[in-house]
Coordinates of N, CA and C in Angstrom, one line a residue:
X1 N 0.8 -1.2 0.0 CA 0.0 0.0 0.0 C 0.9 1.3 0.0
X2 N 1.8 1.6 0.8 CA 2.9 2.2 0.6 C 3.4 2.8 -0.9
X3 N 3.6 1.7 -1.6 CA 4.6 1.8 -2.5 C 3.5 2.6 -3.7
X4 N 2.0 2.4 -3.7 CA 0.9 2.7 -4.6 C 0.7 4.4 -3.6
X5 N 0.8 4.8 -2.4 CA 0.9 6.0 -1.9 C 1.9 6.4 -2.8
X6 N 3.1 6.4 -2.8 CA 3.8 6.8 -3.6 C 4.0 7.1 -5.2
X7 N 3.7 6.1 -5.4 CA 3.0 6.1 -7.3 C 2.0 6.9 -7.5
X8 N 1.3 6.7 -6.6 CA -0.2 7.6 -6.8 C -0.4 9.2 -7.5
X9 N 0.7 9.7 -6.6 CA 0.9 11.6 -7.7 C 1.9 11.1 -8.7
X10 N 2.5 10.6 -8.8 CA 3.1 10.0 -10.0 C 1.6 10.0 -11.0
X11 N 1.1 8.7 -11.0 CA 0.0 8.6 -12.2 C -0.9 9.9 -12.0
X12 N -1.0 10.3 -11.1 CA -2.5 11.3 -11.0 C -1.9 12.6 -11.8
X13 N -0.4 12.7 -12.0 CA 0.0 14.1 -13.0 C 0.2 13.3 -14.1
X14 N 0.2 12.2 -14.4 CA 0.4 11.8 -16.4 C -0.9 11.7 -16.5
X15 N -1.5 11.4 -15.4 CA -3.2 11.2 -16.0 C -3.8 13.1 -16.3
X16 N -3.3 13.7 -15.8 CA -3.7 14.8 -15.4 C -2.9 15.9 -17.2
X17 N -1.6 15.7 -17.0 CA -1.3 15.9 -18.8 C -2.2 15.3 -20.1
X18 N -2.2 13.9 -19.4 CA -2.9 13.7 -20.8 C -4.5 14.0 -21.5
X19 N -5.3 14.3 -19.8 CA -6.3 15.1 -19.8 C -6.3 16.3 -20.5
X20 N -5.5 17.3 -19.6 CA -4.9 18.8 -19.8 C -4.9 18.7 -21.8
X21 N -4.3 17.7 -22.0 CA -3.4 18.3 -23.4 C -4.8 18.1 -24.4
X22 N -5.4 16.5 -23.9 CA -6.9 16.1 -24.9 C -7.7 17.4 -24.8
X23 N -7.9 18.1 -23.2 CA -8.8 19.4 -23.3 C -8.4 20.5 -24.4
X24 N -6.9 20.6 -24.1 CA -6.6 22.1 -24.8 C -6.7 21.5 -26.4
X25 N -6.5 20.8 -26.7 CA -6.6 20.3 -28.1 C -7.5 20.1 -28.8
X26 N -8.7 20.0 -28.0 CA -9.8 20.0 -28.4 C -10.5 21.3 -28.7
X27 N -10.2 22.2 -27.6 CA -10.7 23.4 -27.2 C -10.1 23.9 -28.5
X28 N -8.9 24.2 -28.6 CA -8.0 24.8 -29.9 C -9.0 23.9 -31.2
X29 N -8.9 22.9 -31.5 CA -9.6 22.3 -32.3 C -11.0 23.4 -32.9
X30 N -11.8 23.4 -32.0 CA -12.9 24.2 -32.0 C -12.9 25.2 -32.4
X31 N -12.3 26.3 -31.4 CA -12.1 27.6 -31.9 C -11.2 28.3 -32.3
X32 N -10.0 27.6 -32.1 CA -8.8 29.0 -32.7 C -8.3 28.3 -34.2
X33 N -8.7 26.2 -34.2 CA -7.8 26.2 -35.2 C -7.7 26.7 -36.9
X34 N -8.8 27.1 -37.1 CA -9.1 27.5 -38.6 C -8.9 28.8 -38.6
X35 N -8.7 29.6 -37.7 CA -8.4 31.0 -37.7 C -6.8 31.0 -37.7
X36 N -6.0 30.1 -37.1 CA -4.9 29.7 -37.3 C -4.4 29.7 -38.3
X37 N -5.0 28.6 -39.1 CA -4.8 28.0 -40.3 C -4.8 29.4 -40.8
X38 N -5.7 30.2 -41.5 CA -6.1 31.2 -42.3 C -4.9 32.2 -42.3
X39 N -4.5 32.4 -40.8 CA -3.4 33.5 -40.7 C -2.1 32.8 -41.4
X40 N -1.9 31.9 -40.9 CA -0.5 31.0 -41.3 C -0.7 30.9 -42.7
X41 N -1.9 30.6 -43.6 CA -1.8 30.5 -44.8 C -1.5 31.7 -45.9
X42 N -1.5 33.0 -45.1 CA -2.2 34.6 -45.4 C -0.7 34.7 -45.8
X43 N 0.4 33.9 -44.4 CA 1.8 34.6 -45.0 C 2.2 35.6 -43.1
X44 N 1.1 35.4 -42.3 CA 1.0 36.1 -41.1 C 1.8 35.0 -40.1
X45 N 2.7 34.5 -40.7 CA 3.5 33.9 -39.4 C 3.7 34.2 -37.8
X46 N 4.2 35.5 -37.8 CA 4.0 35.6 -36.6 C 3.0 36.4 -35.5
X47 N 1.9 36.9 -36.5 CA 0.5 37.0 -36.0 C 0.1 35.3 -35.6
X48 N 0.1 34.6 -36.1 CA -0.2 33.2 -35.9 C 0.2 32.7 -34.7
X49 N 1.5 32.9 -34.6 CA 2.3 32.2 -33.3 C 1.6 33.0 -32.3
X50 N 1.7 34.4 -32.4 CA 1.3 35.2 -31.4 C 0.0 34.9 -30.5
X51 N -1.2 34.3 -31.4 CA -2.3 33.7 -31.0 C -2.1 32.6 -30.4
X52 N -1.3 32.2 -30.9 CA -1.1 30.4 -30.0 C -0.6 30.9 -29.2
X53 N 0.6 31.8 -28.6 CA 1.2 31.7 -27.2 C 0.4 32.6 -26.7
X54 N -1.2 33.2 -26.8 CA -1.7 33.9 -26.0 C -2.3 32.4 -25.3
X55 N -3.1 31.8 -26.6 CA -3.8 30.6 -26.2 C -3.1 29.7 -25.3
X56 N -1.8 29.4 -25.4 CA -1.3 28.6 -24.9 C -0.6 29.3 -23.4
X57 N -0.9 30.3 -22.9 CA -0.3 30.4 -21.7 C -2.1 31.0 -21.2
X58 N -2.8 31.5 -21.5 CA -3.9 31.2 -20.8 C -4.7 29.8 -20.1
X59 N -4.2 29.1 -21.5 CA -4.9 27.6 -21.2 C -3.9 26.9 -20.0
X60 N -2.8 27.3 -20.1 CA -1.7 26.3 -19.2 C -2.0 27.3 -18.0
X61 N -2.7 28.8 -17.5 CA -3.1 28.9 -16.5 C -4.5 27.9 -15.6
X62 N -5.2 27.8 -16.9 CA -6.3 27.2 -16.5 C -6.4 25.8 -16.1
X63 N -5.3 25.1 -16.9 CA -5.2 23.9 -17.1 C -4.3 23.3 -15.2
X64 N -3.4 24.7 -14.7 CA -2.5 25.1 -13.6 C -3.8 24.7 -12.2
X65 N -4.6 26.2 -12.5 CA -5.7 26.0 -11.8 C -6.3 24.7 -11.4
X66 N -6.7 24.6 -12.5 CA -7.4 22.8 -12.2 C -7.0 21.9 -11.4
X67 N -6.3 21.8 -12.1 CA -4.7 20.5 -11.3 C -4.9 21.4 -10.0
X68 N -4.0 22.3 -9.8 CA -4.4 22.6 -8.1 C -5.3 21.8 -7.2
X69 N -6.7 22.7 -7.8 CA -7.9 23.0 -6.6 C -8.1 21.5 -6.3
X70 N -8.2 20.9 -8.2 CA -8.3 18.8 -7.6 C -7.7 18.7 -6.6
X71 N -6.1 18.8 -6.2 CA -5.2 18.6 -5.3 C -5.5 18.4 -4.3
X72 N -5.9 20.1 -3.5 CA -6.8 20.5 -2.7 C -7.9 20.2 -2.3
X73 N -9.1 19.2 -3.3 CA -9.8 18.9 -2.6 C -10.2 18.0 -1.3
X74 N -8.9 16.9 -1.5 CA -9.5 15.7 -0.4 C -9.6 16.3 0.9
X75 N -10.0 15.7 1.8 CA -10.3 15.7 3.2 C -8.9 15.7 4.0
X76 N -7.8 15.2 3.7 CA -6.8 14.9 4.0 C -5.7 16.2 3.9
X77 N -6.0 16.8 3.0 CA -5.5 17.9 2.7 C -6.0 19.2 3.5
X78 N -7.1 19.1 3.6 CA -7.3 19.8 4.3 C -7.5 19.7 5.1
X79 N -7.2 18.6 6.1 CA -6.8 18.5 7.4 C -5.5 18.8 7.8
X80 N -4.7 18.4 6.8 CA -3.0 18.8 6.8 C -3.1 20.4 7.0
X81 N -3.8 21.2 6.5 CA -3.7 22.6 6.3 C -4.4 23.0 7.7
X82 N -5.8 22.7 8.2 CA -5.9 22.7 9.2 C -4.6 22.8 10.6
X83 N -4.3 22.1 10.6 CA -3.3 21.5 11.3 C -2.3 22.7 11.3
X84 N -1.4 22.9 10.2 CA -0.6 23.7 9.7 C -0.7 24.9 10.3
X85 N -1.8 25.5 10.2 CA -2.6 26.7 10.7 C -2.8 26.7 12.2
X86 N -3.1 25.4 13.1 CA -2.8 25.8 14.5 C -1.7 25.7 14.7
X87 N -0.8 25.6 13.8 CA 0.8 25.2 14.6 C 1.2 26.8 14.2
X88 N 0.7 27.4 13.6 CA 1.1 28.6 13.1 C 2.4 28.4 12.1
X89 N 2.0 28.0 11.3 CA 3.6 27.5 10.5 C 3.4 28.5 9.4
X90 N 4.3 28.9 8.9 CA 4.6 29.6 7.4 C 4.1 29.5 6.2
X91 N 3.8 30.2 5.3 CA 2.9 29.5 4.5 C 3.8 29.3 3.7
X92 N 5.0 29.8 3.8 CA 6.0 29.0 2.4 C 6.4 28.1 3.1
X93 N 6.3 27.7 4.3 CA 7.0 26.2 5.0 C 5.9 25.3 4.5
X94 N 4.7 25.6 4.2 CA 4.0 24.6 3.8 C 3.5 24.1 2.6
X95 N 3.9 25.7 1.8 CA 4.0 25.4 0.2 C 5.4 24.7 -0.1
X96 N 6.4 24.6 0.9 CA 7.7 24.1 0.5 C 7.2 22.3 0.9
X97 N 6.8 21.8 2.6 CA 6.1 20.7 2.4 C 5.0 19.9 1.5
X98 N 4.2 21.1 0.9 CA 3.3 19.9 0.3 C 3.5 20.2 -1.3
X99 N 4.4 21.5 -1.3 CA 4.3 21.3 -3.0 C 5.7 20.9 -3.8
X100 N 6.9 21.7 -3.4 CA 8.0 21.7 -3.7 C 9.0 20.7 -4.0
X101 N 8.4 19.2 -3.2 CA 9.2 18.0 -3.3 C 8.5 17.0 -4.3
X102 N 7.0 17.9 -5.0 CA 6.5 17.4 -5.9 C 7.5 17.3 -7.8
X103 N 8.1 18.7 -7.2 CA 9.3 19.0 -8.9 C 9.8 17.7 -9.0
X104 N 10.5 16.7 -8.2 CA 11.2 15.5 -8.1 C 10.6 14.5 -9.2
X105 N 9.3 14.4 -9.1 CA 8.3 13.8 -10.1 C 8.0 14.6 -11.1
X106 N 7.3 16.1 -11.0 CA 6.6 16.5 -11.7 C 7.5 17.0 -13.0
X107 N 8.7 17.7 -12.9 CA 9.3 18.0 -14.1 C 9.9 16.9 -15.0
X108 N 10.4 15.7 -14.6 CA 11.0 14.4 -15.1 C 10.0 14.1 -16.3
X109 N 8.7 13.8 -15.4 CA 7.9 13.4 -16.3 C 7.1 14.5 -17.5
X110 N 6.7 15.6 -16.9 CA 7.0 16.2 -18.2 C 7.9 16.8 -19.2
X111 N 8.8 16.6 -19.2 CA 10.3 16.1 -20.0 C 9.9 15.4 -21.0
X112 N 9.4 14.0 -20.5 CA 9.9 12.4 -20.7 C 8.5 12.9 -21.7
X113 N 7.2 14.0 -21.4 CA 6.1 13.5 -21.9 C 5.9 14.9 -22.7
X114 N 7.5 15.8 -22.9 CA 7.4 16.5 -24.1 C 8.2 16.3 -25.0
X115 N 9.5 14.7 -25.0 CA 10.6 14.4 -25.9 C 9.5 13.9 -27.3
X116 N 8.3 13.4 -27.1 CA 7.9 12.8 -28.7 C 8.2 14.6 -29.5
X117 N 7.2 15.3 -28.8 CA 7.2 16.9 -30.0 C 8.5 17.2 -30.2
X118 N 9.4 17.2 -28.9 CA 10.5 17.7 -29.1 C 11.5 17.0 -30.6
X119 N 11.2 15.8 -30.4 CA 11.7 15.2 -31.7 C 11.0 15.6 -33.0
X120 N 10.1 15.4 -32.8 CA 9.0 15.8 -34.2 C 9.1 17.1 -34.1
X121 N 9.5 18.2 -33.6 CA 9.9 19.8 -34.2 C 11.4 19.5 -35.0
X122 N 12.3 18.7 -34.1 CA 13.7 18.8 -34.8 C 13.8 18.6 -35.6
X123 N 13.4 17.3 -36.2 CA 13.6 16.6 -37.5 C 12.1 17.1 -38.4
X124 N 11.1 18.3 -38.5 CA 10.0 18.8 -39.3 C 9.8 20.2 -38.9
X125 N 9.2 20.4 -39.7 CA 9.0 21.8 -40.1 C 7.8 21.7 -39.7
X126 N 6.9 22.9 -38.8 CA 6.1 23.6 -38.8 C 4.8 24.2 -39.5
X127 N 3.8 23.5 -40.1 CA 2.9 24.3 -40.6 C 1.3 24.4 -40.3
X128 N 1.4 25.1 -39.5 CA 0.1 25.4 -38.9 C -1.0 25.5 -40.0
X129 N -0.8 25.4 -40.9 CA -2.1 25.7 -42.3 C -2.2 24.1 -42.5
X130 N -1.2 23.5 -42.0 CA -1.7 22.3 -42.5 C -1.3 21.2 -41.1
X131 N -1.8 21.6 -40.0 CA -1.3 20.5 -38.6 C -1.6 19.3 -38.3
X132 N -1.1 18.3 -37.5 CA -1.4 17.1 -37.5 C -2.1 17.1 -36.3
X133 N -3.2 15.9 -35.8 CA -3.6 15.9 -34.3 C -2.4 16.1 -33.9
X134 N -1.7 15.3 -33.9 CA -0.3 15.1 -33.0 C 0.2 16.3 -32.4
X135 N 0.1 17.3 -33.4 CA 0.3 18.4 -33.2 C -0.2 19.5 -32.5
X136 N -1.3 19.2 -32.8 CA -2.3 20.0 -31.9 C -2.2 19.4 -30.5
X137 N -2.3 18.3 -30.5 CA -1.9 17.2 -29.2 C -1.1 18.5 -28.4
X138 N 0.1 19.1 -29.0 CA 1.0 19.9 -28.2 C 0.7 21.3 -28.2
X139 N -0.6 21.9 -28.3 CA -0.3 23.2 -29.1 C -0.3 23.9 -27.7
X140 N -0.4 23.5 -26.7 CA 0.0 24.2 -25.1 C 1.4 25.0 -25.6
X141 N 2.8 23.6 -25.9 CA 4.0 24.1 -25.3 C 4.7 24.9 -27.2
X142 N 3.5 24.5 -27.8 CA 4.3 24.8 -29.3 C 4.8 26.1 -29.6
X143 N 4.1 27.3 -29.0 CA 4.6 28.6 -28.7 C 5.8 29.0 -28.4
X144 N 6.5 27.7 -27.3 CA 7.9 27.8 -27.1 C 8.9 27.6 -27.9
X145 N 8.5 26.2 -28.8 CA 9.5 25.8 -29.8 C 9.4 26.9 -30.9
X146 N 8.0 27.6 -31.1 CA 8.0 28.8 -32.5 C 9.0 29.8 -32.3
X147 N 8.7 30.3 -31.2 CA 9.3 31.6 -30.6 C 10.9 31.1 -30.5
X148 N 11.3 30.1 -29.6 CA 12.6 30.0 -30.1 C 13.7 29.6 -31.0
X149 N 12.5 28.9 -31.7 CA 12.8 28.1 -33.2 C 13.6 27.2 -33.4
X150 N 13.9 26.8 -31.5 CA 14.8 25.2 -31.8 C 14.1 24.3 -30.7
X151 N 14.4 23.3 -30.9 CA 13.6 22.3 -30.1 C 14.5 22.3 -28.4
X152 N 15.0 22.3 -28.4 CA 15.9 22.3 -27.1 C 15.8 23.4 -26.4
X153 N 15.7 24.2 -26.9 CA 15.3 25.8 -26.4 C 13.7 25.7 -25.8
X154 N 13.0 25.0 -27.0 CA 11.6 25.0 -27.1 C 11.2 24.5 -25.8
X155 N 11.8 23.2 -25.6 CA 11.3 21.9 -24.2 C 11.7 23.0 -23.2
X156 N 12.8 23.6 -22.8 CA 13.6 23.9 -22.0 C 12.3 25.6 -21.5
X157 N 11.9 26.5 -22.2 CA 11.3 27.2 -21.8 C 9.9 26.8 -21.9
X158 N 9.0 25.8 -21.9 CA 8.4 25.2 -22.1 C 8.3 24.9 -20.4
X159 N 8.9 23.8 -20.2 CA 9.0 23.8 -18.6 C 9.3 24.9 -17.8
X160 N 10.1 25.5 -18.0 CA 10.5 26.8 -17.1 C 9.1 27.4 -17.0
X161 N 8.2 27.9 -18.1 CA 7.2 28.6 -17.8 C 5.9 27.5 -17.6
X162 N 5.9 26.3 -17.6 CA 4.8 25.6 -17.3 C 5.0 25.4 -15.4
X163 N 6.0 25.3 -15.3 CA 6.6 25.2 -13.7 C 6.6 26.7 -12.9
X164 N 6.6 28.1 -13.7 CA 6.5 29.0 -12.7 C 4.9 29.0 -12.5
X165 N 4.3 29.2 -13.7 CA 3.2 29.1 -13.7 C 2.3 28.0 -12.7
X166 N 2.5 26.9 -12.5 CA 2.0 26.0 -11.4 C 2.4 26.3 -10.2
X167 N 4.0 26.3 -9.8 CA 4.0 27.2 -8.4 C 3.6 28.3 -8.3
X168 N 3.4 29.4 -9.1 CA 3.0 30.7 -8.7 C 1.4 30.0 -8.5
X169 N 0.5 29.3 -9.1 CA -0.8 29.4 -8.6 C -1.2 28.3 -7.1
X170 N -0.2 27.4 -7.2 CA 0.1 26.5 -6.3 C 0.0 27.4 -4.7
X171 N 1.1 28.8 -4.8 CA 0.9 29.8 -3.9 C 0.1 30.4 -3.6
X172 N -0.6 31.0 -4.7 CA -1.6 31.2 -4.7 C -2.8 30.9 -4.0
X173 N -2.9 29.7 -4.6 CA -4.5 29.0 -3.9 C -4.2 28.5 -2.8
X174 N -3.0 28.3 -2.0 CA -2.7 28.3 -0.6 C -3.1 29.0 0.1
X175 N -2.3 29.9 -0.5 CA -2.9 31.3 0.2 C -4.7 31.7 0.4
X176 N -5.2 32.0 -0.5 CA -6.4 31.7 -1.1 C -7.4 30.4 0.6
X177 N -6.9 29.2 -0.2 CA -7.0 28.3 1.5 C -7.0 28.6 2.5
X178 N -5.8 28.9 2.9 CA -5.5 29.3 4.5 C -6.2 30.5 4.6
X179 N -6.7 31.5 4.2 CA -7.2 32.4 4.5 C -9.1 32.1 4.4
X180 N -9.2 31.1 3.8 CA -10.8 30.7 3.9 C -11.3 29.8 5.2
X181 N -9.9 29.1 5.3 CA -10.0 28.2 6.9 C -10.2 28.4 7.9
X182 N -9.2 29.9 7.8 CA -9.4 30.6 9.2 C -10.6 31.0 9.1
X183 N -10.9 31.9 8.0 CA -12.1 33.0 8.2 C -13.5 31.6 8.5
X184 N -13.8 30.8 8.2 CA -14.7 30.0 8.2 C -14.6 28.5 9.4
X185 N -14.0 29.0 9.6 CA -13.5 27.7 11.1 C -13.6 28.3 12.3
X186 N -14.4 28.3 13.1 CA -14.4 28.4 14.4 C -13.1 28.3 15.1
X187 N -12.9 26.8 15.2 CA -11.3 26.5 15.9 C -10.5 27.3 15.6
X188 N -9.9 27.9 14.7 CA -9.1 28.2 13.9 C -8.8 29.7 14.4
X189 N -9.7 30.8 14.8 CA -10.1 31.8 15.0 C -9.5 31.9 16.4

């Protein structure tokens, strides 16, 4: 039982990517991708890109969000925070305990679960007038590889800004927490 505690955020963030990426792909599918197409085909390259990395750092806030508050929801968690809060502990001692030792897992695997695109940008070329699912599959982090126009660059800012983005909201809705616990907890007060 142990050893499945420990696997457990393991699977619950690849299950959670592969969610994330089916939503945003879909989502893009729907509404931005034929307006995409249209600019990229116009000769508007980097009006095109421009729209993807609006799309794609909105949706990776939303996509941030999500993943959190799920986090946050069990009973367990918020008894940890409970707790936390009579001891009077710090809120970055506790965003450092419950979120920080999460990077150990959480950046590896999305690495490991951006090497297919990162290969498939190195060795192809780019054409949003004519994209593959596959492609769209990535259109979160594809803004990075446009903008920097190499694949290595691409993966590498790609994480950097998918990772400030999740701890900055990570902080956030901490904060956000601890301040609804008190206000709404008798004990606590």
């Amino acid at each position: 039982m142990k050893v499945f505690n420990r696997i457990k955020p393991v699977l619950f963030w690849i299950t959670a990517l592969v969610a994330g990426h089916l939503a945003q792909s879909l989502i893009f599918g729907l509404a931005l991708n034929s307006i995409v197409e249209n600019i990229w085909r116009d000769g508007y390259e980097p009006k095109a890109a421009a729209v993807i990395t609006v799309y794609a750092i909105v949706i990776q806030i939303v996509f941030c969000i999500v993943y959190t508050v799920i986090n946050t929801r069990s009973v367990t968690f918020r008894d940890e925070m409970k707790a936390e809060i009579k001891n009077k502990t710090p809120v970055f001692d506790v965003f450092k305990k419950h979120y920080l030792k999460n990077a150990v897992f959480e950046i590896p695997v999305y690495i490991v679960f951006l090497i297919p695109y990162t290969l498939f940008y190195a060795f192809s070329s780019v054409d949003l007038a004519n994209s593959f699912s596959f492609e769209k599959f990535y259109i979160m982090e594809l803004w990075a590889y446009i903008t920097s126009g190499n694949a290595v660059l691409g993966i590498l800012i790609s994480v950097a800004v998918t990772f400030v983005i999740l701890y900055a909201v990570r902080f956030i809705v901490l904060l956000i927490m601890r301040k609804s616990l008190i206000e709404n907890s008798v004990t606590l007060q």
